[in-house]
Tab-separated table of C-alpha atoms and ligand atoms in Angstrom:
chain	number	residue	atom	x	y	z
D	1	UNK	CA	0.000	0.000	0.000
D	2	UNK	CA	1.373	3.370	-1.273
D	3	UNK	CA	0.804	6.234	1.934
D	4	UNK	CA	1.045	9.913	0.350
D	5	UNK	CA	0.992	12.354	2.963
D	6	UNK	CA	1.881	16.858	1.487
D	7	UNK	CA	4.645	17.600	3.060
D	8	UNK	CA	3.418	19.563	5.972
D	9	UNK	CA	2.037	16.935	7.445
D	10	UNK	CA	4.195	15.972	10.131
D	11	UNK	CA	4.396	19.317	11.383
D	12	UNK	CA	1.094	19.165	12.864
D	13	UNK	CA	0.196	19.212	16.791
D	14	UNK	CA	-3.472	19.893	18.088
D	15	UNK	CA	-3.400	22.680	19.992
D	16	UNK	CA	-6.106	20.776	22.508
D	17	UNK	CA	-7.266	23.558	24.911
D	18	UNK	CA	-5.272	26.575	23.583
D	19	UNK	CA	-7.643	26.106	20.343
D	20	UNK	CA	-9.538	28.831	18.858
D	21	UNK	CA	-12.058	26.260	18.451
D	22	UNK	CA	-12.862	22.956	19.146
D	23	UNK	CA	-13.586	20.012	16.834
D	24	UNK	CA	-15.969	18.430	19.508
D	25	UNK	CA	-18.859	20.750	18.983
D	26	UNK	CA	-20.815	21.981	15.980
D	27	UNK	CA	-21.060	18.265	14.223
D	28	UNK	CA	-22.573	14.899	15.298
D	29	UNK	CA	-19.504	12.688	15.965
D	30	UNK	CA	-19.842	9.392	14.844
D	31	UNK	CA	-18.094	6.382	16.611
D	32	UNK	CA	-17.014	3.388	14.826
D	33	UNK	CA	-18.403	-0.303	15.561
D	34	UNK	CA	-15.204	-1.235	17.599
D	35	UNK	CA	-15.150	1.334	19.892
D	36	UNK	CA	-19.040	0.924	20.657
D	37	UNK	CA	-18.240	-2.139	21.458
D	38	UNK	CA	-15.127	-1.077	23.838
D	39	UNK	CA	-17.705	1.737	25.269
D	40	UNK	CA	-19.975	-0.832	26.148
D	41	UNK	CA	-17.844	-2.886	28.073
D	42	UNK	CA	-16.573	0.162	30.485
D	43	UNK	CA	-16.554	-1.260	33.943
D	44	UNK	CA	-16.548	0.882	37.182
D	45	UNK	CA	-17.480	4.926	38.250
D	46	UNK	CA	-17.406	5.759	34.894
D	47	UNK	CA	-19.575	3.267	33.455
D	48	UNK	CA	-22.545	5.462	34.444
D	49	UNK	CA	-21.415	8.498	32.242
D	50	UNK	CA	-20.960	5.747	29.320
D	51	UNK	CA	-23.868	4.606	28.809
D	52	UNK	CA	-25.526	8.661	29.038
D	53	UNK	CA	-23.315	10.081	26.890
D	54	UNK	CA	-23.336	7.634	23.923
D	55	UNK	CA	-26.336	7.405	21.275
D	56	UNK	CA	-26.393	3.836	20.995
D	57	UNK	CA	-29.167	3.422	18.527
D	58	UNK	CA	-27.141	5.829	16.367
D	59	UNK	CA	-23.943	5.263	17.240
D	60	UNK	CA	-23.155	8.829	17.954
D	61	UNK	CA	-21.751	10.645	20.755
D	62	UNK	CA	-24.751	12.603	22.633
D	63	UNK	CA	-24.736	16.174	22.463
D	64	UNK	CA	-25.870	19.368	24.477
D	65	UNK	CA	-28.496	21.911	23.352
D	66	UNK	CA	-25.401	24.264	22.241
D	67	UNK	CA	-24.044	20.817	20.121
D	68	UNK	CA	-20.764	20.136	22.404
D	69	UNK	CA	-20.027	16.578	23.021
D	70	UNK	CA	-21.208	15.316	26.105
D	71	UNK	CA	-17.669	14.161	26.860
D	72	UNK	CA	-16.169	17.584	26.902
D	73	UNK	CA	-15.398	19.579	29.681
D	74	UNK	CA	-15.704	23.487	29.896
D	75	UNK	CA	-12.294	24.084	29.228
D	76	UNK	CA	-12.795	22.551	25.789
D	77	UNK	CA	-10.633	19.476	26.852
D	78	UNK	CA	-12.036	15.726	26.255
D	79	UNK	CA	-12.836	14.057	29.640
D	80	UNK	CA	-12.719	10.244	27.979
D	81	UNK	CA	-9.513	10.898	26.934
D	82	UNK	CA	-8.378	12.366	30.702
D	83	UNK	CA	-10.082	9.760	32.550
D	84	UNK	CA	-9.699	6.476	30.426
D	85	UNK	CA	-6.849	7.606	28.209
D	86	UNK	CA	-6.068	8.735	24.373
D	87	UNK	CA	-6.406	4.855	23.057
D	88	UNK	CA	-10.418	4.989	24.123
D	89	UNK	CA	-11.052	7.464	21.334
D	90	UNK	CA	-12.992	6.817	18.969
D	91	UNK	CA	-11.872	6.246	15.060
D	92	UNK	CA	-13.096	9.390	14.439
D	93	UNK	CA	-11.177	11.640	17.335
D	94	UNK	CA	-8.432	9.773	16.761
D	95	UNK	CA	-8.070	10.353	13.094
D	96	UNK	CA	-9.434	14.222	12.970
D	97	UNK	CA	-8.220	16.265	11.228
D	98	UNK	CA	-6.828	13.620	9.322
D	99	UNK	CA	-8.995	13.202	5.914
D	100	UNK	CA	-8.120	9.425	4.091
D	101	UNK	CA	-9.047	8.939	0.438
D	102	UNK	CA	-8.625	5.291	-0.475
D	103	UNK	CA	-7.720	3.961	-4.049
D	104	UNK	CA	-6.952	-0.006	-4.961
D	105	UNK	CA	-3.357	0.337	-3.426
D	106	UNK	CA	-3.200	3.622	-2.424
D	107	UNK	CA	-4.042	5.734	0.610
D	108	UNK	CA	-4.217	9.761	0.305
D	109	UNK	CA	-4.051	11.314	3.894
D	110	UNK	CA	-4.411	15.200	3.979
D	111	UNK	CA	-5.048	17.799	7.231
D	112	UNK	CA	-8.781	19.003	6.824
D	113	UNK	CA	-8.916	22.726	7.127
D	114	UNK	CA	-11.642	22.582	9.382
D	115	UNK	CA	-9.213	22.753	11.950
D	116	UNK	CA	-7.389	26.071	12.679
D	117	UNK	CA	-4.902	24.701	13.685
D	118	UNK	CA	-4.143	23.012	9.967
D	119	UNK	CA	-5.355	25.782	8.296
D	120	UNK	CA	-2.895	27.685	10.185
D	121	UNK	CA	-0.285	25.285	9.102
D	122	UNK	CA	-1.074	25.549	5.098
D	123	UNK	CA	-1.368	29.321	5.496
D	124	UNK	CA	1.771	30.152	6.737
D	125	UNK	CA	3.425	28.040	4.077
D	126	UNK	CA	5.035	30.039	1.562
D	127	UNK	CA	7.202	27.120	-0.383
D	128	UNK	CA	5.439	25.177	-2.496
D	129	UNK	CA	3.987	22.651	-1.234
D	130	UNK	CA	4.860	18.878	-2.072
D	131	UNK	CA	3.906	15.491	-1.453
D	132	UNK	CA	5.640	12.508	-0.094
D	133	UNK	CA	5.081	8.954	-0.631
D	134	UNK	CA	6.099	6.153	1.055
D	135	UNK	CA	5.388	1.854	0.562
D	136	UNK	CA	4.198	-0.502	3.163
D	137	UNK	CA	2.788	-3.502	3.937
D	138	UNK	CA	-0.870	-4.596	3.241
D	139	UNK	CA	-3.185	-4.457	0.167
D	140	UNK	CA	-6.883	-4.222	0.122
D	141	UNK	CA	-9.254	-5.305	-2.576
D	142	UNK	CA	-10.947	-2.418	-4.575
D	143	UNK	CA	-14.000	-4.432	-6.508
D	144	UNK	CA	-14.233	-2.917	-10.343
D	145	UNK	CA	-11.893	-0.159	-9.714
D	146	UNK	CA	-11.393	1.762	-12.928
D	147	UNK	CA	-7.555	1.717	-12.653
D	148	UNK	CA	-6.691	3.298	-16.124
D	149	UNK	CA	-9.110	6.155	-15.096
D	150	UNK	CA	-7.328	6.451	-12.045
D	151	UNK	CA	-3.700	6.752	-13.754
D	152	UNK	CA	-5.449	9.167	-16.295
D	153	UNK	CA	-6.752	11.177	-13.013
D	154	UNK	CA	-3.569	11.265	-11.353
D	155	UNK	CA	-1.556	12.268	-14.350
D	156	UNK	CA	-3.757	15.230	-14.625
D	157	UNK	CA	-3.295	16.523	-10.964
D	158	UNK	CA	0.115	16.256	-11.198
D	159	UNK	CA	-0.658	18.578	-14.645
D	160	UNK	CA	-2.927	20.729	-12.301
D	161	UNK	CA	-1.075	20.778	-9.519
D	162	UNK	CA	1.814	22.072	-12.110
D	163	UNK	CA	-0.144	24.743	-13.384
D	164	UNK	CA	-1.318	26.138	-10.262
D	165	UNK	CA	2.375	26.516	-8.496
D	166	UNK	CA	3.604	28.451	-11.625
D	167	UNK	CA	4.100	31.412	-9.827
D	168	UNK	CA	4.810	33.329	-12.801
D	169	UNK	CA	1.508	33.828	-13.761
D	170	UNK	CA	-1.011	35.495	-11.545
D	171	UNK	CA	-3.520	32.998	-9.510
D	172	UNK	CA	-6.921	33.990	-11.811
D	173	UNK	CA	-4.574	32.874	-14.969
D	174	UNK	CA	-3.512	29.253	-13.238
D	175	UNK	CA	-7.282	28.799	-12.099
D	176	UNK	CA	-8.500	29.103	-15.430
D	177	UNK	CA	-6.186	26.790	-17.037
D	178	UNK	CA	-6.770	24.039	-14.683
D	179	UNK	CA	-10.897	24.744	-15.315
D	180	UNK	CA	-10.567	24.196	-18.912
D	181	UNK	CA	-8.161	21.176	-18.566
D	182	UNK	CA	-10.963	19.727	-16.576
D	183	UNK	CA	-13.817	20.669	-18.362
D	184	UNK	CA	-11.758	19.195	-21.618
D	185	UNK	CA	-10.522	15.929	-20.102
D	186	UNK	CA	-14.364	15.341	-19.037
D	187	UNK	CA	-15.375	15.217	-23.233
D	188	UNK	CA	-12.694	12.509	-23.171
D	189	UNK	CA	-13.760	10.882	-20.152
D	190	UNK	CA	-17.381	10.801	-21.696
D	191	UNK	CA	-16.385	10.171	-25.157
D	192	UNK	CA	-14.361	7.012	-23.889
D	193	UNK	CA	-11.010	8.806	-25.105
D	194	UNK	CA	-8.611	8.726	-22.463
D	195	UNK	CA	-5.836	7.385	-24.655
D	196	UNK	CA	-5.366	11.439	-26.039
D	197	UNK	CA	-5.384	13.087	-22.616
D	198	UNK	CA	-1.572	13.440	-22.701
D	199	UNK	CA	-1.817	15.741	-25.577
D	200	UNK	CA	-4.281	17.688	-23.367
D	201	UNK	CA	-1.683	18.225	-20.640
D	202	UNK	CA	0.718	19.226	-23.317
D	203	UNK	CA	-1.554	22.130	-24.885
D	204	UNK	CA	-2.604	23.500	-21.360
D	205	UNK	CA	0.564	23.973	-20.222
D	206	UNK	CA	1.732	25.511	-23.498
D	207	UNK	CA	1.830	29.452	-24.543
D	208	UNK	CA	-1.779	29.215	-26.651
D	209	UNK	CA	-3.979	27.978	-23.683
D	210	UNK	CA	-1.965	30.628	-21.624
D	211	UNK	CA	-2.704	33.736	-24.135
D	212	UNK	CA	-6.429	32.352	-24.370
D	213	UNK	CA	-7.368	32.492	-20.439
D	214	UNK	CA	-6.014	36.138	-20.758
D	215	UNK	CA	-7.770	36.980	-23.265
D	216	UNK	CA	-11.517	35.395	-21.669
D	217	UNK	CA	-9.704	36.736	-18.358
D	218	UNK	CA	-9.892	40.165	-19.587
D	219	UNK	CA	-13.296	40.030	-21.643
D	220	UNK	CA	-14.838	38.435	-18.061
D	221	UNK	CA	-13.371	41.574	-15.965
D	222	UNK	CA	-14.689	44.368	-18.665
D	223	UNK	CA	-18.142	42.896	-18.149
D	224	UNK	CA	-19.117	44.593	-14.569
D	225	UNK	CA	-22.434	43.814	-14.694
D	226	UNK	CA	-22.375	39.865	-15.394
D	227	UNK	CA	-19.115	39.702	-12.996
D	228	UNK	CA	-21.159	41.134	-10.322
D	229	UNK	CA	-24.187	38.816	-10.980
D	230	UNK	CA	-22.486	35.322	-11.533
D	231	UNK	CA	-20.557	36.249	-8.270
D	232	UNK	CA	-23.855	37.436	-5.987
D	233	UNK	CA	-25.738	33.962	-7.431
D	234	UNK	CA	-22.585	31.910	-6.828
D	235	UNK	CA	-22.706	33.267	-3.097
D	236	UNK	CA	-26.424	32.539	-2.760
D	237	UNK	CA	-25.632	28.833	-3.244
D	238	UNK	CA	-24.454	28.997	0.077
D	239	UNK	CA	-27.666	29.765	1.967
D	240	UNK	CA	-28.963	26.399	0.531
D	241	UNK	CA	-26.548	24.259	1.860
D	242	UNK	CA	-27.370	22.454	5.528
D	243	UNK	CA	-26.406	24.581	8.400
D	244	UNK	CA	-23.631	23.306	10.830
D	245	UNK	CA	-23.177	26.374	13.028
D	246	UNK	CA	-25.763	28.902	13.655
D	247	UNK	CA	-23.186	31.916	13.671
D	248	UNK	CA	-22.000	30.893	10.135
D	249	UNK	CA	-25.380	32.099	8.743
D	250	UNK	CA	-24.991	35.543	10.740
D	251	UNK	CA	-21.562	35.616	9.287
D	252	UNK	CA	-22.721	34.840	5.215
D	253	UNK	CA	-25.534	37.499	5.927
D	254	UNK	CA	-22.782	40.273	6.838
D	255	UNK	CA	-20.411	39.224	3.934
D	256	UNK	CA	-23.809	39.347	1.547
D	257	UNK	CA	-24.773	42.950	2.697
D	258	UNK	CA	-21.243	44.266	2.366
D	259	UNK	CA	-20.469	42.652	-0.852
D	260	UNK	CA	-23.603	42.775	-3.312
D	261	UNK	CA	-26.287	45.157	-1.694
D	262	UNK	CA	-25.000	48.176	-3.479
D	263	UNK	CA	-24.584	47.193	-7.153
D	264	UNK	CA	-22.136	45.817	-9.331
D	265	UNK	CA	-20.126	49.346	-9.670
D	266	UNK	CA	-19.618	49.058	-6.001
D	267	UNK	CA	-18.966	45.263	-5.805
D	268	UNK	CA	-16.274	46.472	-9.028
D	269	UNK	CA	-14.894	48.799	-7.119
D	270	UNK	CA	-14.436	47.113	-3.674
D	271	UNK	CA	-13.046	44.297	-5.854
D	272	UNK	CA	-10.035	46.421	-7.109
D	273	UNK	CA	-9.466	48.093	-4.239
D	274	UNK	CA	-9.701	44.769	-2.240
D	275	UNK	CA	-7.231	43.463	-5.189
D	276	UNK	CA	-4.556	46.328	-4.941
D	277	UNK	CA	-4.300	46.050	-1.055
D	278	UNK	CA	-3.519	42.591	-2.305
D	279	UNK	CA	-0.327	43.678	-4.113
D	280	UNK	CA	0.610	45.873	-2.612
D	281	UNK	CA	0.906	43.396	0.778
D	282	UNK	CA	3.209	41.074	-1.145
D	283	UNK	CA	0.607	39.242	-2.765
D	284	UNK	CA	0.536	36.783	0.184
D	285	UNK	CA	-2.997	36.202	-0.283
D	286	UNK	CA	-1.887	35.078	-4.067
D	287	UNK	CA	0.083	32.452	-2.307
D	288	UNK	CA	-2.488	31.233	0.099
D	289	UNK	CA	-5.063	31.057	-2.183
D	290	UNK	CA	-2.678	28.723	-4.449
D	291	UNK	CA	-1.809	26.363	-1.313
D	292	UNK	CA	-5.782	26.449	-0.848
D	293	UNK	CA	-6.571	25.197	-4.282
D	294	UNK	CA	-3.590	22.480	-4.232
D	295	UNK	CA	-5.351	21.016	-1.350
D	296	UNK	CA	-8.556	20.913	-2.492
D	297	UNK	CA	-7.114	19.508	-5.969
D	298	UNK	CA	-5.146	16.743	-3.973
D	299	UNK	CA	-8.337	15.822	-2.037
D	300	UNK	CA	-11.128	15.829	-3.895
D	301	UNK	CA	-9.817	15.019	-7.859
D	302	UNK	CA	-8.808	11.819	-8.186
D	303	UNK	CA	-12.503	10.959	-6.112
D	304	UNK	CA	-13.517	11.261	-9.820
D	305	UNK	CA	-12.475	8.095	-10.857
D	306	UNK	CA	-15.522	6.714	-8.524
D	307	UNK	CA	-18.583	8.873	-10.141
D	308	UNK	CA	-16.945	10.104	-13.240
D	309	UNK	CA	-17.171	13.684	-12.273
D	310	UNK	CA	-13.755	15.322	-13.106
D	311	UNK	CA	-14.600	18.602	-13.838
D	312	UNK	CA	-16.904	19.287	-11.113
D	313	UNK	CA	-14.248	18.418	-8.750
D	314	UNK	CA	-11.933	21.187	-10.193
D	315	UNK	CA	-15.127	23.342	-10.448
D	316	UNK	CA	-15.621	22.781	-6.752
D	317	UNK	CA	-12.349	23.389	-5.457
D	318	UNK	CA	-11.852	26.632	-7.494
D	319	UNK	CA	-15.369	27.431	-6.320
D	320	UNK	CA	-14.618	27.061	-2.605
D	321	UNK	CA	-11.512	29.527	-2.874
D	322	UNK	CA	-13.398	32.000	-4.489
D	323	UNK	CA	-16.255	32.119	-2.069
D	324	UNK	CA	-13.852	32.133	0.562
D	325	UNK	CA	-12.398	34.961	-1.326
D	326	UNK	CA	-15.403	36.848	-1.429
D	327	UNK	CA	-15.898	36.289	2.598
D	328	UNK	CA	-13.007	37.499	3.176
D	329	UNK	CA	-12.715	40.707	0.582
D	330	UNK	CA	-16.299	41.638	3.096
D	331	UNK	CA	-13.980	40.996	6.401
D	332	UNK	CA	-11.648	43.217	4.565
D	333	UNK	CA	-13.568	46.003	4.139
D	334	UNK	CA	-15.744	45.623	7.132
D	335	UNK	CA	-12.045	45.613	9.253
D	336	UNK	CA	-11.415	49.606	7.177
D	337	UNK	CA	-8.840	47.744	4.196
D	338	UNK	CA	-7.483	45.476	7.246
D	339	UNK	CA	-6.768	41.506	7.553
D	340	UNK	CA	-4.538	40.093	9.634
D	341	UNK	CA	-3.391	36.044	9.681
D	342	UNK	CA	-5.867	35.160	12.095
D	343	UNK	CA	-9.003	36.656	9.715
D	344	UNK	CA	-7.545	34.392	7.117
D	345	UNK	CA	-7.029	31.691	9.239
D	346	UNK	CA	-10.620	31.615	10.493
D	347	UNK	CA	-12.905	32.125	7.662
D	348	UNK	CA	-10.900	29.080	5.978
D	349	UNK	CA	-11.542	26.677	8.673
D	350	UNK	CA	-14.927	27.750	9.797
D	351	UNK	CA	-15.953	27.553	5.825
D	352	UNK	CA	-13.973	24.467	5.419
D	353	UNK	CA	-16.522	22.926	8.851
D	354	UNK	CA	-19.831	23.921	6.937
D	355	UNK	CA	-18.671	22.645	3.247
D	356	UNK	CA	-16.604	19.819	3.740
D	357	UNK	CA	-17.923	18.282	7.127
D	358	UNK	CA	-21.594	18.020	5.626
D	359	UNK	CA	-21.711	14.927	2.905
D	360	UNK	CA	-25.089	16.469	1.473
D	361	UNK	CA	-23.797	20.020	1.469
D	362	UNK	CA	-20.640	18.328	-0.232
D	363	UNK	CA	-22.829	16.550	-2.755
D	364	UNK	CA	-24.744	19.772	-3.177
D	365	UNK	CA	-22.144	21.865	-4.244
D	366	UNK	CA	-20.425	19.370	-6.098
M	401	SF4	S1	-9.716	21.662	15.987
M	401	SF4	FE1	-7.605	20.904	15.609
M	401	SF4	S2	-6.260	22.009	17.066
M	401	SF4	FE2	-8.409	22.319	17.702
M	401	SF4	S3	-8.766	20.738	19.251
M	401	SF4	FE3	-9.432	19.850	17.274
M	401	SF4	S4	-7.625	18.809	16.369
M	401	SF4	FE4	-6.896	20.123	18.078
């Protein structure tokens, strides 16, 4: 089995009580079949506490009204893991913020986001970021996996992947290449013609493709009004989605006002201005927002060889950075043409929670 792990991996430590956050409240945590069983065979004083705090019928940990796991204590510190130890966690607390993808011979392991303290860690990252591999033991069976869609799939992130570290072209130039990669290599996929994807790498990392994107880059950014309108509907997408967090909606409803209440000459012009501030900072947002869309690509892509879907997932990870984008241009001006890390740093994870820790919301925007 072939482990690939980016390279920041190792780096990470949870923060436990010195969190911003906490990744025991807000979501329904669901414990695997083994530990149920271990749960259920918890002898003595805290036996009692057990059996309350576990949903056994769903096989969830109970919750308050305010959604915090039963099992944690005030100070946002887990009081299974003080009283019985770390190897009583569950699958789930164990592995978070872990994510696994699984392929016939081949296991993907990335940091979700969702936790500041791993957003924090991709943020602050200004090399480009790699990916390590490494072989061991152990093979599972993958029933009719599609293993020549697979190589096709992984050929093209590395492609992707490519494109978006090319730091000599600006981020909206990379993020348009990679779209029409996509969208291209899904008429092949479709068609049945994976054998001439190579020569679709080839011509989107060539001078043509390049020159093209400018040019629709350009013709897109002269047109105010349907800017201003795709981006406003795009947003709206998100009151649709299932809520995790109550605050979150407060939060979209601020961004909303700030952003698209007053026209598309004013969203235009906060836009530039937002986009100036940008540069003039060192473009460290450009850099972020590249790290952002390498981990969505290295999550979520190769997922296409299971429902076919390859240029929805590049859609959907170029569409999370731009809404994120957008939340964070209203922080912007909201803060008087301020951010600071820890802005950045929390609308990624706390967006990251409500897209990425929902399966329909994930479906949904996919
Ligand atoms: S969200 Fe991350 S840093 Fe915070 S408690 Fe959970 S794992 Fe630790």
């Amino acid at each position: 089995m072939i482990y690939t792990i980016p390279d920041y991996y190792r780096e990470f430590r949870c923060v436990a009580e010195q969190c911003q956050d906490t990744c025991c409240a807000g979501w329904e945590i669901v414990v695997d079949k083994k530990s149920l069983k271990k749960y259920r065979k918890v002898k003595g004083s805290y036996r009692k506490m057990m059996l309350r705090s576990v949903n056994w019928l769903r096989g969830t940990f109970r919750q308050s009204k305010d959604k915090r796991c039963s099992f944690l204590k005030e100070n946002n510190l887990c009081e299974m893991y003080m009283v019985l130890g770390r190897e009583s966690l569950c699958r789930t607390c164990r592995l978070y913020p872990r994510h696994i993808e699984e392929f016939e011979g081949i296991r993907e392991i990335s940091l979700s986001i969702s936790c500041p303290e791993a957003a924090r860690l991709l943020l602050s990252k200004s090399e480009k970021t790699t990916f390590l591999s490494v072989e061991k033991e152990g093979e599972e069976e993958f029933p009719d996996f599609d293993l020549l869609l697979y190589s096709e799939l992984a050929d093209a992130r590395d492609v992707i992947i490519k494109i978006l570290q090319n730091r000599d072209l600006p981020v909206a130039v990379r993020t348009k290449l990679i779209l029409g990669l996509a969208h291209d290599m899904q008429g092949r996929v479709n068609r049945g013609e994976l054998f001439s994807c190579g020569e679709l790498f080839e011509r989107y990392q060539g001078e043509g493709a390049r020159r093209f994107v400018e040019s629709k880059i350009m013709e897109e950014i002269e047109d105010i009004q349907k800017r201003y309108e795709k981006a406003a509907a795009l947003f709206g997408k998100l009151y649709e989605l299932e809520l995790l967090r109550e605050d979150w909606d407060k939060s979209l409803k601020e961004a909303e006002e700030r952003l698209y209440w007053r026209g598309a000459g004013a969203y235009t012009s906060l836009r530039e201005a937002f986009e100036t501030w940008v540069r003039e900072k060192g473009n460290t947002w450009e850099v972020q927002k590249e790290q952002l869309l390498v981990y969505f690509i290295f999550t979520y892509f190769c997922g296409a060889v299971y429902d076919g879907k390859v240029y929805a997932k590049a859609l959907f990870s170029v569409t999370n950075v731009f809404l994120m984008e957008e939340i964070l241009m209203a922080r912007w001006a909201k803060n008087g043409g301020q951010l600071d890390s820890e802005d950045i740093e929390e609308i990624v994870y706390r967006y990251s929670r409500e897209i990425e820790h929902s399966d329909k919301n994930l479906e949904k925007l996919l």
